[in-house]
Short mmCIF file of C-alpha atoms (C1' of nucleotides) in Angstrom, two decimals:
data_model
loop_
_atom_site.label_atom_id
_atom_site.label_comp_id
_atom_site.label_asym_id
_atom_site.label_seq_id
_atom_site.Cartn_x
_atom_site.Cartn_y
_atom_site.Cartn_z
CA UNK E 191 -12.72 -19.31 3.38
CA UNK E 192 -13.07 -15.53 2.58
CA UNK E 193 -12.38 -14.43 -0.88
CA UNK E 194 -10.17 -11.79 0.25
CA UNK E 195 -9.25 -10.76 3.99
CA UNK E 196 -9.60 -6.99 4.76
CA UNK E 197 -6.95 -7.32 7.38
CA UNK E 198 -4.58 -7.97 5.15
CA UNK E 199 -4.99 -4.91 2.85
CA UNK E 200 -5.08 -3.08 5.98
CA UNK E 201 -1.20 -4.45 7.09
CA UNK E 202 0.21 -4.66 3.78
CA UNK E 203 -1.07 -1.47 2.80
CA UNK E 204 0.46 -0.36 6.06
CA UNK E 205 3.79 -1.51 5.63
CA UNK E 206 4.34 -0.23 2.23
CA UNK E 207 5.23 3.01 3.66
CA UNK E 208 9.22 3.22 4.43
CA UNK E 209 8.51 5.87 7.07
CA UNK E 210 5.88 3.41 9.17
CA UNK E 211 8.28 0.59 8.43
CA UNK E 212 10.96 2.83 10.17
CA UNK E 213 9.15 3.73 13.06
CA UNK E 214 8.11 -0.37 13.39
CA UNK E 215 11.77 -1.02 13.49
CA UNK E 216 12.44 1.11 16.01
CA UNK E 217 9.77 -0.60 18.24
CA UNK E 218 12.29 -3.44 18.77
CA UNK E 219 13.32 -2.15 22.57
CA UNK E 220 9.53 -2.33 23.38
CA UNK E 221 7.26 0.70 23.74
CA UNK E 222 8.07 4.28 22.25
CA UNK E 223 6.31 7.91 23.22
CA UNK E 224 5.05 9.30 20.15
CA UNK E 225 7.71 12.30 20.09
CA UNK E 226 10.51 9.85 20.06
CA UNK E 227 8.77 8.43 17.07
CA UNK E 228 8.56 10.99 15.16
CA UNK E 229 11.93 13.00 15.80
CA UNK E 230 14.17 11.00 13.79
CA UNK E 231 11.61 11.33 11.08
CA UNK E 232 11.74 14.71 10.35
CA UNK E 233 8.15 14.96 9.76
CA UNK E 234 5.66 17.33 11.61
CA UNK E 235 3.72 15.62 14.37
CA UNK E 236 0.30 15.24 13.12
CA UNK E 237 1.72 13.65 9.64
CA UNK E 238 3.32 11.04 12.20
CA UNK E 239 -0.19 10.77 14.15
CA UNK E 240 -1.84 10.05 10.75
CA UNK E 241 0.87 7.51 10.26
CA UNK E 242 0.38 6.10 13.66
CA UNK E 243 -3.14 5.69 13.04
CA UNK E 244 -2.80 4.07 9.98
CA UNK E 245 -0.40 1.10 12.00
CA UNK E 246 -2.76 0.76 14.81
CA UNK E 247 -6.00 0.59 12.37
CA UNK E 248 -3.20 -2.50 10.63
CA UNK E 249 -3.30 -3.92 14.27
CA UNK E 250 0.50 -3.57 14.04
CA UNK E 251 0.43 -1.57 17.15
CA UNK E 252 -1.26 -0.87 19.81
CA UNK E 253 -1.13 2.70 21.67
CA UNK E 254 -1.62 3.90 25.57
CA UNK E 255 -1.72 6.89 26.81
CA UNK E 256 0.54 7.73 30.50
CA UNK E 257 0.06 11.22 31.67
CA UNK E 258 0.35 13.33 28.44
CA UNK E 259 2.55 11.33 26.17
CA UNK E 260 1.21 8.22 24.34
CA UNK E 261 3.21 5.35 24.16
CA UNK E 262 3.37 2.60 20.77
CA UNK E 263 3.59 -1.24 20.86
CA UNK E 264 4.45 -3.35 18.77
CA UNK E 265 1.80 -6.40 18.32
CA UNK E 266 3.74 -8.91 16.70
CA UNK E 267 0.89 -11.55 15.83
CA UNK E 268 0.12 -9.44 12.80
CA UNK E 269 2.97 -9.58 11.53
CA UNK E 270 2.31 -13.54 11.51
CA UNK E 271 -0.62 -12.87 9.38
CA UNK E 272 0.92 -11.22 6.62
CA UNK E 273 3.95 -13.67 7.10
CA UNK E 274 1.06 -16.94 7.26
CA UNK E 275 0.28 -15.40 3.24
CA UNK E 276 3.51 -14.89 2.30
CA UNK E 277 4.51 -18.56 3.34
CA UNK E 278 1.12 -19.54 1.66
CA UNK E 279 2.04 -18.22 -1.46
CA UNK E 280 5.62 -19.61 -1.80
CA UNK E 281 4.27 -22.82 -0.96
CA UNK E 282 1.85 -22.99 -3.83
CA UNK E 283 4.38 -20.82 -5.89
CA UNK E 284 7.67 -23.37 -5.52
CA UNK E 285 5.58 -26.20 -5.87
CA UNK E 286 6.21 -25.27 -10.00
CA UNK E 287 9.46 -24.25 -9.76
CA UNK E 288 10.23 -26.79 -12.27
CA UNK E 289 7.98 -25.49 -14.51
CA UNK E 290 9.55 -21.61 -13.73
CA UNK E 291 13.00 -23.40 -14.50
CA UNK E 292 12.04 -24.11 -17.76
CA UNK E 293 10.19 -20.65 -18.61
CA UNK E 294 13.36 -19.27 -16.95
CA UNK E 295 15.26 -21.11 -19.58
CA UNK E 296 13.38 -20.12 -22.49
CA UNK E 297 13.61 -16.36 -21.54
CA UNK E 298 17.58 -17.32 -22.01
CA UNK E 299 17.04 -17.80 -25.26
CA UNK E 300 15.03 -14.50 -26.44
CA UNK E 301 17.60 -12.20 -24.27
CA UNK E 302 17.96 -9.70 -26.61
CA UNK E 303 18.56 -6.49 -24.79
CA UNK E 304 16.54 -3.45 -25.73
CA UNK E 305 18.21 -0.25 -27.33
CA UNK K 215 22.31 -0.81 5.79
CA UNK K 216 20.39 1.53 3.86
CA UNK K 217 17.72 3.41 5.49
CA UNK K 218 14.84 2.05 3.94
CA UNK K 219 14.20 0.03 1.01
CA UNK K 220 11.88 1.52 -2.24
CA UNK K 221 11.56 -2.70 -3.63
CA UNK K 222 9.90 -3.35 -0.02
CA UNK K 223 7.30 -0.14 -0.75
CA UNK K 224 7.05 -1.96 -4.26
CA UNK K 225 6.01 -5.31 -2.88
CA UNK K 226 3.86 -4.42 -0.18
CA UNK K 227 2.27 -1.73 -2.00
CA UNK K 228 1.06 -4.35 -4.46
CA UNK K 229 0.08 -7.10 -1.97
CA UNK K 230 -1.85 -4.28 -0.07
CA UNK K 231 -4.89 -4.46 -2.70
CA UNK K 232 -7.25 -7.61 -2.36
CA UNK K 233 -7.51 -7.77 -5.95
CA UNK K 234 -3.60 -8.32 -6.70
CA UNK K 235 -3.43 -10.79 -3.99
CA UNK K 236 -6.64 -12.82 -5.60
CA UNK K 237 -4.57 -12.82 -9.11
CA UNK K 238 -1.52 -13.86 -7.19
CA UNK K 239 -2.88 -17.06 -5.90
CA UNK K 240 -4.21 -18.37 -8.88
CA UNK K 241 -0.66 -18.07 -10.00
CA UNK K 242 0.01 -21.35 -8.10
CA UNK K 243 -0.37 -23.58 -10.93
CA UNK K 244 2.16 -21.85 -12.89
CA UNK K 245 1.75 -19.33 -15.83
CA UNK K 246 -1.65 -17.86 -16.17
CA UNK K 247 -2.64 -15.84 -19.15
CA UNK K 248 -3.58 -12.37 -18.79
CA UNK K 249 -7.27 -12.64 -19.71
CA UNK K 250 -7.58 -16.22 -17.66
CA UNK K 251 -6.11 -14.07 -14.38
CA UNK K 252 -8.99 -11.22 -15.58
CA UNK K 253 -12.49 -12.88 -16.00
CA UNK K 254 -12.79 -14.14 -12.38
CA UNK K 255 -12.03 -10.39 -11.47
CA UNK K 256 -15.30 -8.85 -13.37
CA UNK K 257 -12.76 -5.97 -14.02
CA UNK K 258 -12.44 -4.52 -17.23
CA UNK K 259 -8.88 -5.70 -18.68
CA UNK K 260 -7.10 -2.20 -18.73
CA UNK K 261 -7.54 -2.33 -15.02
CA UNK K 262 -6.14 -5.70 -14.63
CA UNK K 263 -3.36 -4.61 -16.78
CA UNK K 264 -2.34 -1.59 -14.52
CA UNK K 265 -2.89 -4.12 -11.45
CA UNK K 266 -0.57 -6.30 -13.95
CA UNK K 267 2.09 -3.61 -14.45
CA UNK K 268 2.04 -2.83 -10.50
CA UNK K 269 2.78 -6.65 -9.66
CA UNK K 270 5.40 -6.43 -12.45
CA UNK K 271 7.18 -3.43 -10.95
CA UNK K 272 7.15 -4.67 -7.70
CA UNK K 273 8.87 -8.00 -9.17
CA UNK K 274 6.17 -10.72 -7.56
CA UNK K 275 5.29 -11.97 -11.34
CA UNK K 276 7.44 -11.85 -14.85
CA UNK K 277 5.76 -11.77 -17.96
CA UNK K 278 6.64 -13.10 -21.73
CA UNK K 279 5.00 -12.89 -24.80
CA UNK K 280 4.06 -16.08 -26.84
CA UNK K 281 1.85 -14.82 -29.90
CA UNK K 282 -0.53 -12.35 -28.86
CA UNK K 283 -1.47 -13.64 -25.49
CA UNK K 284 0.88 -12.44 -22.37
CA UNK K 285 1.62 -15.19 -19.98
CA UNK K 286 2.23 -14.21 -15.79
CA UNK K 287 4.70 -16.12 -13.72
CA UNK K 288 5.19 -15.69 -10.49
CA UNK K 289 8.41 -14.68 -8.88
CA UNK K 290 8.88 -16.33 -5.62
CA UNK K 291 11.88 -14.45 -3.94
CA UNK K 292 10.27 -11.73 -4.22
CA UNK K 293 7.81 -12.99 -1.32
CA UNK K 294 11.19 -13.95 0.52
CA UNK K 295 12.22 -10.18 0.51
CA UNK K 296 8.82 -9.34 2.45
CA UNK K 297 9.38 -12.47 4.37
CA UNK K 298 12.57 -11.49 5.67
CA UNK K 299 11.37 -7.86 6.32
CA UNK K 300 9.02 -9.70 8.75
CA UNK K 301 10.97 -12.06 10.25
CA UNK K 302 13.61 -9.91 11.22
CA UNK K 303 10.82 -7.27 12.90
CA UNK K 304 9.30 -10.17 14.51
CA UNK K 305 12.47 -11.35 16.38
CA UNK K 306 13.56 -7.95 17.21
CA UNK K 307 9.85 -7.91 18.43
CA UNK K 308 9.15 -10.94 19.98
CA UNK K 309 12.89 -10.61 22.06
CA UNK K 310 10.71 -8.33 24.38
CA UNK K 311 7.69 -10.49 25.11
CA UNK K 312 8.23 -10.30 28.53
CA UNK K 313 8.10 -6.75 28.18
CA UNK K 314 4.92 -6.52 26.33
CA UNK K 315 3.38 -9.33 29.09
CA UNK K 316 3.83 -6.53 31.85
CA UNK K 317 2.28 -3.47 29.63
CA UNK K 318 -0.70 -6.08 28.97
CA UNK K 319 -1.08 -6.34 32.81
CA UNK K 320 -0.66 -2.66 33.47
CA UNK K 321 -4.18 -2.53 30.90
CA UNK K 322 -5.72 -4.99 32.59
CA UNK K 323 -5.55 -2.01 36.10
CA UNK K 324 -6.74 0.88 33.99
CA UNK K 325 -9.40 -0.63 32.55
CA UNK K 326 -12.32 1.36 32.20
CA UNK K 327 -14.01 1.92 29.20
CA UNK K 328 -14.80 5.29 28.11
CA UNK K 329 -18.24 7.14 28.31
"C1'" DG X 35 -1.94 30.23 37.70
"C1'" DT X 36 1.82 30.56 34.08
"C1'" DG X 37 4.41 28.46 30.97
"C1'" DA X 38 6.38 24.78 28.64
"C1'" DT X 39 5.53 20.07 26.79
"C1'" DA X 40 2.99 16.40 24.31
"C1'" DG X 41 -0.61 15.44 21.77
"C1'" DT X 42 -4.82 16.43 19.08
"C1'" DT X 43 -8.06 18.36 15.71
"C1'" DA X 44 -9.49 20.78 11.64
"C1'" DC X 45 -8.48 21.94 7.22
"C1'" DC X 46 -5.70 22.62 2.89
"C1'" DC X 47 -2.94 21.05 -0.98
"C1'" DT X 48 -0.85 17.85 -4.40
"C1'" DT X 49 -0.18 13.43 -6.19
"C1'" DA X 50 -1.23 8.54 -6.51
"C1'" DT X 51 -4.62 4.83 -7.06
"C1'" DG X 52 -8.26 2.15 -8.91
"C1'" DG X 53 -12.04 2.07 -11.77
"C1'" DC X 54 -13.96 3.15 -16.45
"C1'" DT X 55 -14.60 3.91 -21.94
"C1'" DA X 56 -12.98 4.42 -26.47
"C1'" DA X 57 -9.95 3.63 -29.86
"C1'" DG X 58 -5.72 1.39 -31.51
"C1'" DT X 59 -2.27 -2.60 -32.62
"C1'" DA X 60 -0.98 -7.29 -33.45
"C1'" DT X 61 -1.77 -12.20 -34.27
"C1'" DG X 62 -4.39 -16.37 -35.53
"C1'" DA X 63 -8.05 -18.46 -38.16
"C1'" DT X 64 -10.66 -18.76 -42.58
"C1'" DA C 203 -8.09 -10.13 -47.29
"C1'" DT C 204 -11.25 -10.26 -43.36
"C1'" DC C 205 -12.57 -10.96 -38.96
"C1'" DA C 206 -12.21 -12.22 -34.28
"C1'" DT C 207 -9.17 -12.42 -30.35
"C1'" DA C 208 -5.96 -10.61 -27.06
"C1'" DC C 209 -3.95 -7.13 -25.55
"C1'" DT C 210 -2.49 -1.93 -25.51
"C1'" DT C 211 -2.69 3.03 -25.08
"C1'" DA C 212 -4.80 7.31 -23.98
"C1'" DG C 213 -7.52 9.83 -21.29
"C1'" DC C 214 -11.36 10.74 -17.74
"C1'" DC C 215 -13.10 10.66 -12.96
"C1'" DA C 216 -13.56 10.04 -7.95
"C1'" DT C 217 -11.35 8.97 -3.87
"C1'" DA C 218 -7.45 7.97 -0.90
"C1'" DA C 219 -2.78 9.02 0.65
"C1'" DG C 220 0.91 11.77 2.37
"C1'" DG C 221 2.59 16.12 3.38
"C1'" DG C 222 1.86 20.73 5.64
"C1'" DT C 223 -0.20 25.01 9.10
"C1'" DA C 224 -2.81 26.85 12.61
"C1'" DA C 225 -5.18 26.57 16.53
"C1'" DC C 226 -6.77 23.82 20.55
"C1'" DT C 227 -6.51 20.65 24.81
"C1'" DA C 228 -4.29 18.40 28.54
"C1'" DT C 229 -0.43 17.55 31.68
"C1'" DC C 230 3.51 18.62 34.37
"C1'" DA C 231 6.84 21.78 36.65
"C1'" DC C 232 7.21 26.12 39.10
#
DNA sequence: GTGATAGTTACCCTTATGGCTAAGTATGAT
DNA sequence: ATCATACTTAGCCATAAGGGTAACTATCAC
């Protein structure tokens, strides 16, 4: 396997962003024109292009262009891919979660609260 | 709801660098010293002690103290926050499949590619 | 063809990020 | 007390990221 998948740096590094996570969730009726994108934003157009680019470059969407306005899809198999980590993780992660319970427990003891 | 959350930037801003994610998944067996999570890196260790401080911010590991070397545990709901960041886009997503299946077919007509 | 609409491109500016070295602190071993 | 180990802190440097203006192109409606 590949020490270390590009694509992923690519997505997460998209999503970190809380104005291209916005304009994802607000691909949930389907396809959105650009415009309608950006408006609730209040951000100038070509900082939401440069945002736009940055999804589609993530593979999290995928854009056409009808007449003059270009429209945004959402591509939901990438979100799988960050999610297929994610899950990869917690598996390996909860697999100790006895041994967390009893690091949790000795933090319990040291809880002295700083000034 | 609030309108976006800064602890989602956190997270995925720290899973968006390959390095981070490497250091993660050796966390699978539990606490990891700090210098055992650096030498496979070849980074210098005040590096991996920002990339440290970032996962620590962001909440995906803990760290304690025992003598003079710092342990790293991981923090598994943290990667359910992402998770359910995902999820939820991916069923508001995924609820217009059939949507997305005609836009796919509407490429497959315009399909020439560009001098 | 004129004008509005919807993007697009080029460039600037400021801050954040990821790497480093050098020098300091704290703990464990002798 | 001395020395090695394991971080820590401070600061430098180059590039990337996120915002903006201004000016340009391409449709669409008249």
């Amino acid at each position: 396997m590949a020490k270390y998948d590009p694509t992923l740096s690519l997505i997460f590094q998209a999503l970190s962003d809380p104005t291209r996570r916005d304009m994802l969730a607000r691909l949930g009726g389907g396809a959105v024109a650009v415009s309608d994108l950006a408006r609730p934003t209040g951000l100038r157009l070509p900082t939401i292009l440069r945002h736009l680019a940055v999804l589609e470059e993530a593979r999290l969407i995928t854009t056409t262009k009808q007449g003059r306005t270009r429209m945004c899809h959402p591509v939901p198999a990438t979100l799988t891919l960050a999610k297929s980590w994610l899950d990869e993780r917690r598996l390996e992660w909860e697999a100790r979660t006895d041994r967390l319970e009893a690091f949790l427990e000795t933090l319990e003891d040291e809880n002295d609260p700083e000034p």
